[in-house]
Amino acid sequence: MKPHPQVKEEMDRFMREVATSFDGKHRVRPAA
Amino acid sequence: MIQKLWAADGRISHHYPFDDVRSMRKTIQNPVPVYIASFSKPSLEVAARLGCGLIVAPLAAARYGGLKQVADLYDETCAKHGRKPGRLMCSYFILFYDKKAEEDAARARQIRCYGDCAIPALPSDPKNAPPSYTYFVEMAERLQKVEPARLSENSVRLGGSHGIIDTLQKAEAAGFAKVTHSTSA
């Protein structure tokens, strides 16, 4: 299994670098 | 029947062989969006017949040529049943990498994940699987044979952010409203 810190970093990277290219609720509900 | 219970104000009993059946908690959403997870044509057919949305495994969609082909088949099947197509969703593993060493590690981890988690959960013995589960047996066989270098966007999102955005845009163009991801493998 992937180390947990790497999972957290990749989730964060996804929101910063990928999710911003798409519409969705994340645009009006930013992560806490 | 569950959909009718959610939608009804009171009890329903005259259409079904049950007495005095009612949903004790009313849903806030009405109608409640219902999705059917689909690995095969029969489950896609059920979703279209009942007017449900569809959640597709891209690995299974590859049997039909890809997500676009599944979306077209779902739309055609909904039309055949006089139903408006619901939303389409799919899910992927995401493998971020920027360097060759990271890519190799990510691909190897994904193969291990198939071996440790996915394959044992699938009906993979043709002697014990019913005929309607033949596609599961085929899927387990494919997963057992897949090599790290042959992992493709049919099952995982690979690469840096731009590559992942490109493949997500293909899903969007195919008509998929939502894609869920796992970064944990």
mmCIF file of C-alpha atoms in Angstrom:
data_model
loop_
_atom_site.group_PDB
_atom_site.id
_atom_site.type_symbol
_atom_site.label_atom_id
_atom_site.label_comp_id
_atom_site.label_asym_id
_atom_site.label_seq_id
_atom_site.Cartn_x
_atom_site.Cartn_y
_atom_site.Cartn_z
ATOM 1 C CA MET A 1 0.000 0.000 0.000
ATOM 2 C CA LYS A 2 1.017 3.559 -0.649
ATOM 3 C CA PRO A 3 2.319 5.445 2.432
ATOM 4 C CA HIS A 4 -0.419 7.583 3.956
ATOM 5 C CA PRO A 5 1.496 10.902 3.622
ATOM 6 C CA GLN A 6 1.861 10.188 -0.113
ATOM 7 C CA VAL A 7 -1.884 9.555 -0.400
ATOM 8 C CA LYS A 8 -2.601 12.871 1.335
ATOM 9 C CA GLU A 9 -0.126 14.713 -0.892
ATOM 10 C CA GLU A 10 -1.633 13.216 -4.060
ATOM 11 C CA MET A 11 -5.168 14.073 -2.946
ATOM 12 C CA ASP A 12 -4.026 17.636 -2.367
ATOM 13 C CA ARG A 13 -2.227 17.694 -5.709
ATOM 14 C CA PHE A 14 -5.360 16.432 -7.441
ATOM 15 C CA MET A 15 -7.424 19.286 -6.016
ATOM 16 C CA ARG A 16 -4.762 21.895 -6.864
ATOM 17 C CA GLU A 17 -3.729 20.763 -10.334
ATOM 18 C CA VAL A 18 -6.550 18.660 -11.792
ATOM 19 C CA ALA A 19 -9.886 19.556 -10.188
ATOM 20 C CA THR A 20 -9.461 23.216 -11.077
ATOM 21 C CA SER A 21 -9.844 22.296 -14.758
ATOM 22 C CA PHE A 22 -13.401 21.061 -14.189
ATOM 23 C CA ASP A 23 -16.698 22.405 -12.933
ATOM 24 C CA GLY A 24 -18.202 20.943 -9.806
ATOM 25 C CA LYS A 25 -19.136 21.520 -6.199
ATOM 26 C CA HIS A 26 -15.476 21.843 -5.247
ATOM 27 C CA ARG A 27 -15.513 25.292 -6.852
ATOM 28 C CA VAL A 28 -18.084 26.591 -4.368
ATOM 29 C CA ARG A 29 -17.118 24.341 -1.460
ATOM 30 C CA PRO A 30 -13.351 24.591 -1.046
ATOM 31 C CA ALA A 31 -11.605 22.040 1.138
ATOM 32 C CA ALA A 32 -11.428 23.037 4.808
ATOM 33 C CA MET B 1 -40.659 -1.081 -5.029
ATOM 34 C CA ILE B 2 -38.198 0.907 -2.920
ATOM 35 C CA GLN B 3 -38.479 3.796 -5.351
ATOM 36 C CA LYS B 4 -42.278 3.661 -5.071
ATOM 37 C CA LEU B 5 -42.061 3.644 -1.273
ATOM 38 C CA TRP B 6 -39.797 6.672 -1.287
ATOM 39 C CA ALA B 7 -42.092 8.509 -3.662
ATOM 40 C CA ALA B 8 -45.420 7.585 -2.011
ATOM 41 C CA ASP B 9 -47.014 9.802 0.627
ATOM 42 C CA GLY B 10 -48.471 6.858 2.471
ATOM 43 C CA ARG B 11 -48.457 3.126 2.289
ATOM 44 C CA ILE B 12 -48.412 1.023 -0.838
ATOM 45 C CA SER B 13 -49.811 -2.423 -0.764
ATOM 46 C CA HIS B 14 -52.319 -3.007 -3.519
ATOM 47 C CA HIS B 15 -49.736 -3.632 -6.269
ATOM 48 C CA TYR B 16 -47.467 -5.943 -4.300
ATOM 49 C CA PRO B 17 -47.911 -9.108 -2.252
ATOM 50 C CA PHE B 18 -47.134 -7.248 0.981
ATOM 51 C CA ASP B 19 -49.511 -5.819 3.554
ATOM 52 C CA ASP B 20 -49.141 -2.397 5.019
ATOM 53 C CA VAL B 21 -45.634 -1.602 3.796
ATOM 54 C CA ARG B 22 -44.391 1.916 4.185
ATOM 55 C CA SER B 23 -41.138 3.827 4.360
ATOM 56 C CA MET B 24 -40.832 5.076 7.929
ATOM 57 C CA ARG B 25 -38.404 7.832 7.034
ATOM 58 C CA LYS B 26 -39.232 10.015 4.103
ATOM 59 C CA THR B 27 -36.341 11.119 1.991
ATOM 60 C CA ILE B 28 -35.564 14.813 1.638
ATOM 61 C CA GLN B 29 -34.797 14.346 -2.039
ATOM 62 C CA ASN B 30 -37.761 13.315 -4.121
ATOM 63 C CA PRO B 31 -37.202 11.564 -6.382
ATOM 64 C CA VAL B 32 -34.064 10.007 -4.916
ATOM 65 C CA PRO B 33 -31.453 9.534 -7.651
ATOM 66 C CA VAL B 34 -30.730 5.823 -7.942
ATOM 67 C CA TYR B 35 -27.669 4.401 -9.666
ATOM 68 C CA ILE B 36 -26.907 0.872 -10.745
ATOM 69 C CA ALA B 37 -23.312 -0.307 -10.774
ATOM 70 C CA SER B 38 -22.735 -1.971 -14.104
ATOM 71 C CA PHE B 39 -20.129 -4.455 -15.219
ATOM 72 C CA SER B 40 -22.283 -6.006 -17.928
ATOM 73 C CA LYS B 41 -25.019 -5.515 -20.507
ATOM 74 C CA PRO B 42 -27.789 -7.062 -18.334
ATOM 75 C CA SER B 43 -27.159 -4.562 -15.517
ATOM 76 C CA LEU B 44 -27.045 -1.691 -18.035
ATOM 77 C CA GLU B 45 -30.377 -2.946 -19.384
ATOM 78 C CA VAL B 46 -31.897 -2.938 -15.871
ATOM 79 C CA ALA B 47 -30.684 0.616 -15.247
ATOM 80 C CA ALA B 48 -32.209 1.807 -18.524
ATOM 81 C CA ARG B 49 -35.487 -0.038 -17.942
ATOM 82 C CA LEU B 50 -35.922 1.416 -14.436
ATOM 83 C CA GLY B 51 -34.704 4.887 -15.397
ATOM 84 C CA CYS B 52 -31.703 4.719 -13.062
ATOM 85 C CA GLY B 53 -28.318 6.323 -13.468
ATOM 86 C CA LEU B 54 -25.349 4.146 -14.237
ATOM 87 C CA ILE B 55 -21.986 3.687 -12.511
ATOM 88 C CA VAL B 56 -19.508 2.038 -14.840
ATOM 89 C CA ALA B 57 -16.185 0.406 -14.167
ATOM 90 C CA PRO B 58 -13.900 1.574 -16.993
ATOM 91 C CA LEU B 59 -12.206 -1.810 -16.975
ATOM 92 C CA ALA B 60 -15.566 -3.377 -17.817
ATOM 93 C CA ALA B 61 -16.369 -0.608 -20.302
ATOM 94 C CA ALA B 62 -13.296 -1.657 -22.258
ATOM 95 C CA ARG B 63 -15.235 -4.769 -23.316
ATOM 96 C CA TYR B 64 -17.526 -2.461 -25.330
ATOM 97 C CA GLY B 65 -14.737 -0.272 -26.691
ATOM 98 C CA GLY B 66 -14.616 2.343 -23.937
ATOM 99 C CA LEU B 67 -16.688 4.838 -21.987
ATOM 100 C CA LYS B 68 -18.155 6.539 -25.069
ATOM 101 C CA GLN B 69 -19.453 3.241 -26.408
ATOM 102 C CA VAL B 70 -21.045 2.401 -23.052
ATOM 103 C CA ALA B 71 -22.649 5.854 -22.888
ATOM 104 C CA ASP B 72 -24.075 5.391 -26.396
ATOM 105 C CA LEU B 73 -25.371 1.914 -25.532
ATOM 106 C CA TYR B 74 -26.996 3.254 -22.339
ATOM 107 C CA ASP B 75 -28.666 6.122 -24.256
ATOM 108 C CA GLU B 76 -29.945 3.715 -26.930
ATOM 109 C CA THR B 77 -31.265 1.293 -24.311
ATOM 110 C CA CYS B 78 -32.998 4.107 -22.389
ATOM 111 C CA ALA B 79 -34.629 5.249 -25.650
ATOM 112 C CA LYS B 80 -35.781 1.692 -26.312
ATOM 113 C CA HIS B 81 -37.549 1.695 -22.926
ATOM 114 C CA GLY B 82 -38.880 5.237 -23.297
ATOM 115 C CA ARG B 83 -36.726 6.484 -20.431
ATOM 116 C CA LYS B 84 -34.717 9.647 -20.111
ATOM 117 C CA PRO B 85 -31.074 8.696 -19.504
ATOM 118 C CA GLY B 86 -29.835 9.327 -15.981
ATOM 119 C CA ARG B 87 -26.366 10.490 -14.983
ATOM 120 C CA LEU B 88 -23.313 8.470 -15.803
ATOM 121 C CA MET B 89 -20.492 7.984 -13.331
ATOM 122 C CA CYS B 90 -17.287 5.999 -13.300
ATOM 123 C CA SER B 91 -14.345 5.478 -10.989
ATOM 124 C CA TYR B 92 -10.597 5.241 -11.478
ATOM 125 C CA PHE B 93 -7.369 4.722 -9.670
ATOM 126 C CA ILE B 94 -5.039 7.680 -10.062
ATOM 127 C CA LEU B 95 -1.328 7.094 -10.439
ATOM 128 C CA PHE B 96 0.571 10.367 -10.230
ATOM 129 C CA TYR B 97 4.139 10.304 -11.424
ATOM 130 C CA ASP B 98 6.630 12.764 -12.896
ATOM 131 C CA LYS B 99 9.771 10.600 -13.032
ATOM 132 C CA LYS B 100 10.464 7.155 -14.443
ATOM 133 C CA ALA B 101 11.213 5.686 -11.017
ATOM 134 C CA GLU B 102 7.901 7.020 -9.677
ATOM 135 C CA GLU B 103 6.103 5.576 -12.693
ATOM 136 C CA ASP B 104 7.648 2.139 -12.187
ATOM 137 C CA ALA B 105 6.734 2.153 -8.492
ATOM 138 C CA ALA B 106 3.176 3.303 -9.207
ATOM 139 C CA ARG B 107 2.585 0.642 -11.852
ATOM 140 C CA ALA B 108 4.017 -2.097 -9.622
ATOM 141 C CA ARG B 109 1.823 -0.959 -6.712
ATOM 142 C CA GLN B 110 -1.267 -1.078 -8.909
ATOM 143 C CA ILE B 111 -0.519 -4.629 -10.044
ATOM 144 C CA ARG B 112 -0.033 -5.672 -6.413
ATOM 145 C CA CYS B 113 -3.373 -4.039 -5.574
ATOM 146 C CA TYR B 114 -5.086 -6.144 -8.256
ATOM 147 C CA GLY B 115 -3.460 -9.287 -6.886
ATOM 148 C CA ASP B 116 -4.131 -8.565 -3.222
ATOM 149 C CA CYS B 117 -7.568 -6.923 -3.397
ATOM 150 C CA ALA B 118 -9.385 -7.108 -6.733
ATOM 151 C CA ILE B 119 -8.747 -10.606 -8.066
ATOM 152 C CA PRO B 120 -9.561 -12.451 -4.800
ATOM 153 C CA ALA B 121 -12.896 -10.580 -4.663
ATOM 154 C CA LEU B 122 -13.957 -11.623 -8.180
ATOM 155 C CA PRO B 123 -15.663 -14.904 -9.052
ATOM 156 C CA SER B 124 -12.799 -16.341 -11.086
ATOM 157 C CA ASP B 125 -13.448 -20.086 -11.212
ATOM 158 C CA PRO B 126 -15.667 -20.977 -14.210
ATOM 159 C CA LYS B 127 -16.708 -24.184 -12.445
ATOM 160 C CA ASN B 128 -18.269 -22.240 -9.571
ATOM 161 C CA ALA B 129 -19.419 -19.056 -11.318
ATOM 162 C CA PRO B 130 -22.918 -18.975 -12.834
ATOM 163 C CA PRO B 131 -23.155 -18.249 -16.591
ATOM 164 C CA SER B 132 -24.236 -14.674 -15.886
ATOM 165 C CA TYR B 133 -20.857 -14.118 -14.163
ATOM 166 C CA THR B 134 -18.761 -15.121 -17.166
ATOM 167 C CA TYR B 135 -17.638 -11.521 -17.569
ATOM 168 C CA PHE B 136 -16.231 -11.581 -14.026
ATOM 169 C CA VAL B 137 -14.190 -14.678 -14.874
ATOM 170 C CA GLU B 138 -12.872 -12.926 -17.999
ATOM 171 C CA MET B 139 -12.055 -9.816 -15.985
ATOM 172 C CA ALA B 140 -10.151 -11.818 -13.361
ATOM 173 C CA GLU B 141 -8.185 -13.545 -16.141
ATOM 174 C CA ARG B 142 -7.280 -10.194 -17.692
ATOM 175 C CA LEU B 143 -6.191 -8.775 -14.345
ATOM 176 C CA GLN B 144 -4.053 -11.813 -13.611
ATOM 177 C CA LYS B 145 -2.218 -11.387 -16.920
ATOM 178 C CA VAL B 146 -1.822 -7.623 -16.974
ATOM 179 C CA GLU B 147 1.749 -6.375 -16.867
ATOM 180 C CA PRO B 148 2.794 -3.060 -15.319
ATOM 181 C CA ALA B 149 3.729 -1.551 -18.686
ATOM 182 C CA ARG B 150 0.305 -2.403 -20.122
ATOM 183 C CA LEU B 151 -1.807 -0.556 -17.562
ATOM 184 C CA SER B 152 -3.813 1.959 -19.545
ATOM 185 C CA GLU B 153 -6.482 4.578 -19.097
ATOM 186 C CA ASN B 154 -9.029 1.762 -19.347
ATOM 187 C CA SER B 155 -8.387 1.156 -15.669
ATOM 188 C CA VAL B 156 -6.157 3.873 -14.232
ATOM 189 C CA ARG B 157 -5.325 7.535 -14.744
ATOM 190 C CA LEU B 158 -1.606 7.759 -15.306
ATOM 191 C CA GLY B 159 1.052 10.413 -15.336
ATOM 192 C CA GLY B 160 1.321 14.060 -14.427
ATOM 193 C CA SER B 161 -1.556 16.454 -13.993
ATOM 194 C CA HIS B 162 -1.865 17.303 -17.705
ATOM 195 C CA GLY B 163 -2.148 13.661 -18.726
ATOM 196 C CA ILE B 164 -4.756 13.008 -16.061
ATOM 197 C CA ILE B 165 -6.730 16.091 -17.108
ATOM 198 C CA ASP B 166 -6.689 14.869 -20.737
ATOM 199 C CA THR B 167 -8.152 11.487 -19.864
ATOM 200 C CA LEU B 168 -10.739 13.049 -17.528
ATOM 201 C CA GLN B 169 -11.812 15.341 -20.352
ATOM 202 C CA LYS B 170 -12.360 12.258 -22.531
ATOM 203 C CA ALA B 171 -14.743 10.880 -19.885
ATOM 204 C CA GLU B 172 -16.489 14.243 -19.739
ATOM 205 C CA ALA B 173 -16.795 14.336 -23.539
ATOM 206 C CA ALA B 174 -18.253 10.816 -23.457
ATOM 207 C CA GLY B 175 -21.075 12.152 -21.280
ATOM 208 C CA PHE B 176 -19.890 11.135 -17.816
ATOM 209 C CA ALA B 177 -21.098 13.638 -15.246
ATOM 210 C CA LYS B 178 -18.986 12.451 -12.348
ATOM 211 C CA VAL B 179 -15.745 10.550 -11.936
ATOM 212 C CA THR B 180 -14.577 9.300 -8.568
ATOM 213 C CA HIS B 181 -10.932 8.571 -7.879
ATOM 214 C CA SER B 182 -8.797 6.578 -5.558
ATOM 215 C CA THR B 183 -5.201 7.525 -4.856
ATOM 216 C CA SER B 184 -4.704 4.892 -2.189
ATOM 217 C CA ALA B 185 -3.450 1.896 -4.193
#
